[in-house]
mmCIF file of C-alpha atoms and ligand atoms in Angstrom:
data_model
loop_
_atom_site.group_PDB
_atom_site.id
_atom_site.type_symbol
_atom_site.label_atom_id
_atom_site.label_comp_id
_atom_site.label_asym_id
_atom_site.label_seq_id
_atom_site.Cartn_x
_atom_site.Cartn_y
_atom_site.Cartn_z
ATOM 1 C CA UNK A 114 0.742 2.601 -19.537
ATOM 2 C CA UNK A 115 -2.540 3.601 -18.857
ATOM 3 C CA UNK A 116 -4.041 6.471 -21.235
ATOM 4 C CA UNK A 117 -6.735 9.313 -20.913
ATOM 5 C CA UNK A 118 -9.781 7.099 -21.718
ATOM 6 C CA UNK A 119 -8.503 3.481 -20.086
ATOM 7 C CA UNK A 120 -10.782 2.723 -17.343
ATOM 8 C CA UNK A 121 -9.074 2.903 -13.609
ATOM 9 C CA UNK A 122 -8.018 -0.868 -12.515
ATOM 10 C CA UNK A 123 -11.041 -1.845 -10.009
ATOM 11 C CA UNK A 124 -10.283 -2.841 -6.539
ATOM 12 C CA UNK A 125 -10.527 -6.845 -5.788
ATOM 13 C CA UNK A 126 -13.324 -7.102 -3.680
ATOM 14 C CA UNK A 127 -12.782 -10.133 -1.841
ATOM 15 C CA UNK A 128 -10.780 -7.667 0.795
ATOM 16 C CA UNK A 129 -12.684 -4.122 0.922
ATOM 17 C CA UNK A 130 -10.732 -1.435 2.320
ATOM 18 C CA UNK A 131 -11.576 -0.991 6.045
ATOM 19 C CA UNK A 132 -14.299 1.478 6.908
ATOM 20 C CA UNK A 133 -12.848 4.081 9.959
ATOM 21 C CA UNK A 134 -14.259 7.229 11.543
ATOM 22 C CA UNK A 135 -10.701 7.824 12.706
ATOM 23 C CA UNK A 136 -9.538 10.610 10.589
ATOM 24 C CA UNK A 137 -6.538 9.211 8.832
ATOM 25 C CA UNK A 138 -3.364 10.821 7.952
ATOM 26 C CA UNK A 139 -2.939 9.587 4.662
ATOM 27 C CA UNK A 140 -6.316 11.226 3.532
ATOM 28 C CA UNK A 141 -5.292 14.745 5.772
ATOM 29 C CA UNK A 142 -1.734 14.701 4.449
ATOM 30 C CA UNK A 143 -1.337 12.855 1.470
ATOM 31 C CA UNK A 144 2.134 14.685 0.366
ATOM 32 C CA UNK A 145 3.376 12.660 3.407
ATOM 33 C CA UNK A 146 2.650 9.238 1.631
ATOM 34 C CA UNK A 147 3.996 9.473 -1.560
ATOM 35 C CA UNK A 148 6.822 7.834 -2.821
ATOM 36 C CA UNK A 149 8.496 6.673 -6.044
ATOM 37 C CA UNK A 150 10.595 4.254 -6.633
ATOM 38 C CA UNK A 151 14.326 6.061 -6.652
ATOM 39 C CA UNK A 152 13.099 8.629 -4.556
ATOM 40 C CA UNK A 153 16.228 8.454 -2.223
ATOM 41 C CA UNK A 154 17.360 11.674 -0.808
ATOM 42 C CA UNK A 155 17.917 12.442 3.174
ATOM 43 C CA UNK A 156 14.262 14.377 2.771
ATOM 44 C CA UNK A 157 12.650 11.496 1.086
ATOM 45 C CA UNK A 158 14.097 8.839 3.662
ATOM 46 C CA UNK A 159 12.692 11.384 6.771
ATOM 47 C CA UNK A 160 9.184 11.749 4.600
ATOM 48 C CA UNK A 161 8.932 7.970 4.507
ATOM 49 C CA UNK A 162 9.651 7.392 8.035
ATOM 50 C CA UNK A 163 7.013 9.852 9.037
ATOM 51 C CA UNK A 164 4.882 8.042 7.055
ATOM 52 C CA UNK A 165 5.426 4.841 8.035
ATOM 53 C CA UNK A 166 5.452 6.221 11.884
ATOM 54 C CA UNK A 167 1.835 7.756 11.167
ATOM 55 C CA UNK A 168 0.582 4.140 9.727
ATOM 56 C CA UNK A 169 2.012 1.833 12.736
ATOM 57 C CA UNK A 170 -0.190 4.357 14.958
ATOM 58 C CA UNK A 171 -3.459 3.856 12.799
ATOM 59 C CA UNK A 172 -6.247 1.743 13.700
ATOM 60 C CA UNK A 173 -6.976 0.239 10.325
ATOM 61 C CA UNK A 174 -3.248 -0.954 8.946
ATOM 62 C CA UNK A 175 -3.648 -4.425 9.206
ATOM 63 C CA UNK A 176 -6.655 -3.973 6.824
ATOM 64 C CA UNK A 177 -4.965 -1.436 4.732
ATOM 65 C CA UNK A 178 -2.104 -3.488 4.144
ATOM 66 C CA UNK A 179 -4.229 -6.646 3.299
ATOM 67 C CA UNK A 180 -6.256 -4.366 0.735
ATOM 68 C CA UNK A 181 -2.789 -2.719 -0.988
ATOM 69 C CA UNK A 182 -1.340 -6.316 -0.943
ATOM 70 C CA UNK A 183 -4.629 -7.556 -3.010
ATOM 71 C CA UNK A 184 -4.724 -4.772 -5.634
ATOM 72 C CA UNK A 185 -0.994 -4.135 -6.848
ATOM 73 C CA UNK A 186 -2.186 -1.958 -9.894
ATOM 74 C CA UNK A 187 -3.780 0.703 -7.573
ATOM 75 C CA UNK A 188 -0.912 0.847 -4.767
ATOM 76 C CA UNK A 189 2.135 0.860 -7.807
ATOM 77 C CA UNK A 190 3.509 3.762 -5.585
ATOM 78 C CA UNK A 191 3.331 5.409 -2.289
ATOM 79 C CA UNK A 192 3.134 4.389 1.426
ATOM 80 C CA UNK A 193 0.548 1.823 2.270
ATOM 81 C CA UNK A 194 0.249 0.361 5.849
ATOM 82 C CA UNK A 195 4.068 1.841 6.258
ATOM 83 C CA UNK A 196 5.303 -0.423 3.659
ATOM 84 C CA UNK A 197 6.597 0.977 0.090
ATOM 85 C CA UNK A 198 6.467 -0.638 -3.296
ATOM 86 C CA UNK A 199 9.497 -2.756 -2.960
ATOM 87 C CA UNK A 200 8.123 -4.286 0.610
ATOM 88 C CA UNK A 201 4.419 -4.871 -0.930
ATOM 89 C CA UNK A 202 6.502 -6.713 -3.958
ATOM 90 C CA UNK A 203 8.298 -8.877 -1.525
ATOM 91 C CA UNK A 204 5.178 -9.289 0.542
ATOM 92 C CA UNK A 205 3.184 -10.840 -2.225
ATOM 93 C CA UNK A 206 5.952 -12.938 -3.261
ATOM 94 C CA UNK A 207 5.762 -14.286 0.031
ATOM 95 C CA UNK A 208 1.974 -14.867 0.437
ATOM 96 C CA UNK A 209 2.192 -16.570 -3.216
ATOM 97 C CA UNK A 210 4.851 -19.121 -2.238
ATOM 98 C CA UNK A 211 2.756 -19.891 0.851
ATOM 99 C CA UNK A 212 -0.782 -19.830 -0.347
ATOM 100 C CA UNK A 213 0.127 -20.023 -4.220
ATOM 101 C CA UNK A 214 -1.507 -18.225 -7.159
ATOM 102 C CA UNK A 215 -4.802 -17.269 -5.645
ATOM 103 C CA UNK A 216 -3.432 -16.240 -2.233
ATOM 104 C CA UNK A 217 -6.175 -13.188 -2.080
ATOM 105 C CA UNK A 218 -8.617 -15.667 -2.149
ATOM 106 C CA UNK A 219 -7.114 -17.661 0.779
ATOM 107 C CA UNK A 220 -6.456 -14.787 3.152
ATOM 108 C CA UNK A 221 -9.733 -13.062 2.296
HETATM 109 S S1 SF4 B 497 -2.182 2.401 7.479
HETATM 110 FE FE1 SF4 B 497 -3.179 2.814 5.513
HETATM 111 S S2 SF4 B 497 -5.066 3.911 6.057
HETATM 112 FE FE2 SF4 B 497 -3.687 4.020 7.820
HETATM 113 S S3 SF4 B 497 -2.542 5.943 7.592
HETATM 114 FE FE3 SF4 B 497 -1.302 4.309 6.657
HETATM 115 S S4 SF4 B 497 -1.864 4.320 4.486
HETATM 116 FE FE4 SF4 B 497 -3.471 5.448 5.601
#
């Protein structure tokens, strides 16, 4: 648990988030992104899908999913690159079975 005078976890900079002057919907509505892990009810589910609709239609998900996937203790919750908690866990699972420990360094 982070406290009132820890220091915010820094972002890995081997993968930089990507740089846009498409105005993005997760920086105009941010309500729309976020998301906690039992959040479950009918208006959560319909939230999340908006969500995840607004990211497949942005220009820089590829890149914002690389850059969630690479810094796990600033994405802990929310809607990244339409993809919640649970599917970034599983995600970097994945990449560490294929590319093993260091797999932000190999897809960098
Ligand atoms: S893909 Fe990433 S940058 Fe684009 S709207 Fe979704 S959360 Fe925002």
């Amino acid at each position: 648990m982070r406290t009132a005078t820890a220091p915010a976890p820094e972002a890995d900079p081997r993968i930089p988030f990507p740089h846009t002057n498409t105005t993005l919907a997760c920086r105009t509505d941010p309500a729309l992104f976020v998301h906690e892990l039992g959040q479950n009810s009918k208006d959560d589910r319909d939230r999340i899908e908006r969500a995840r609709t607004a990211c497949r239609g942005c220009p820089i998900a590829a890149g914002c999913l690389k850059w969630a996937l690479a810094n796990p203790k600033l994405t802990p919750t929310g809607i990244w690159a339409a993809t919640t908690s649970w599917d970034r866990a599983g995600l970097r699972r994945r990449l560490q079975l294929r590319h093993g420990l260091d797999w932000v360094g190999v897809v960098a």
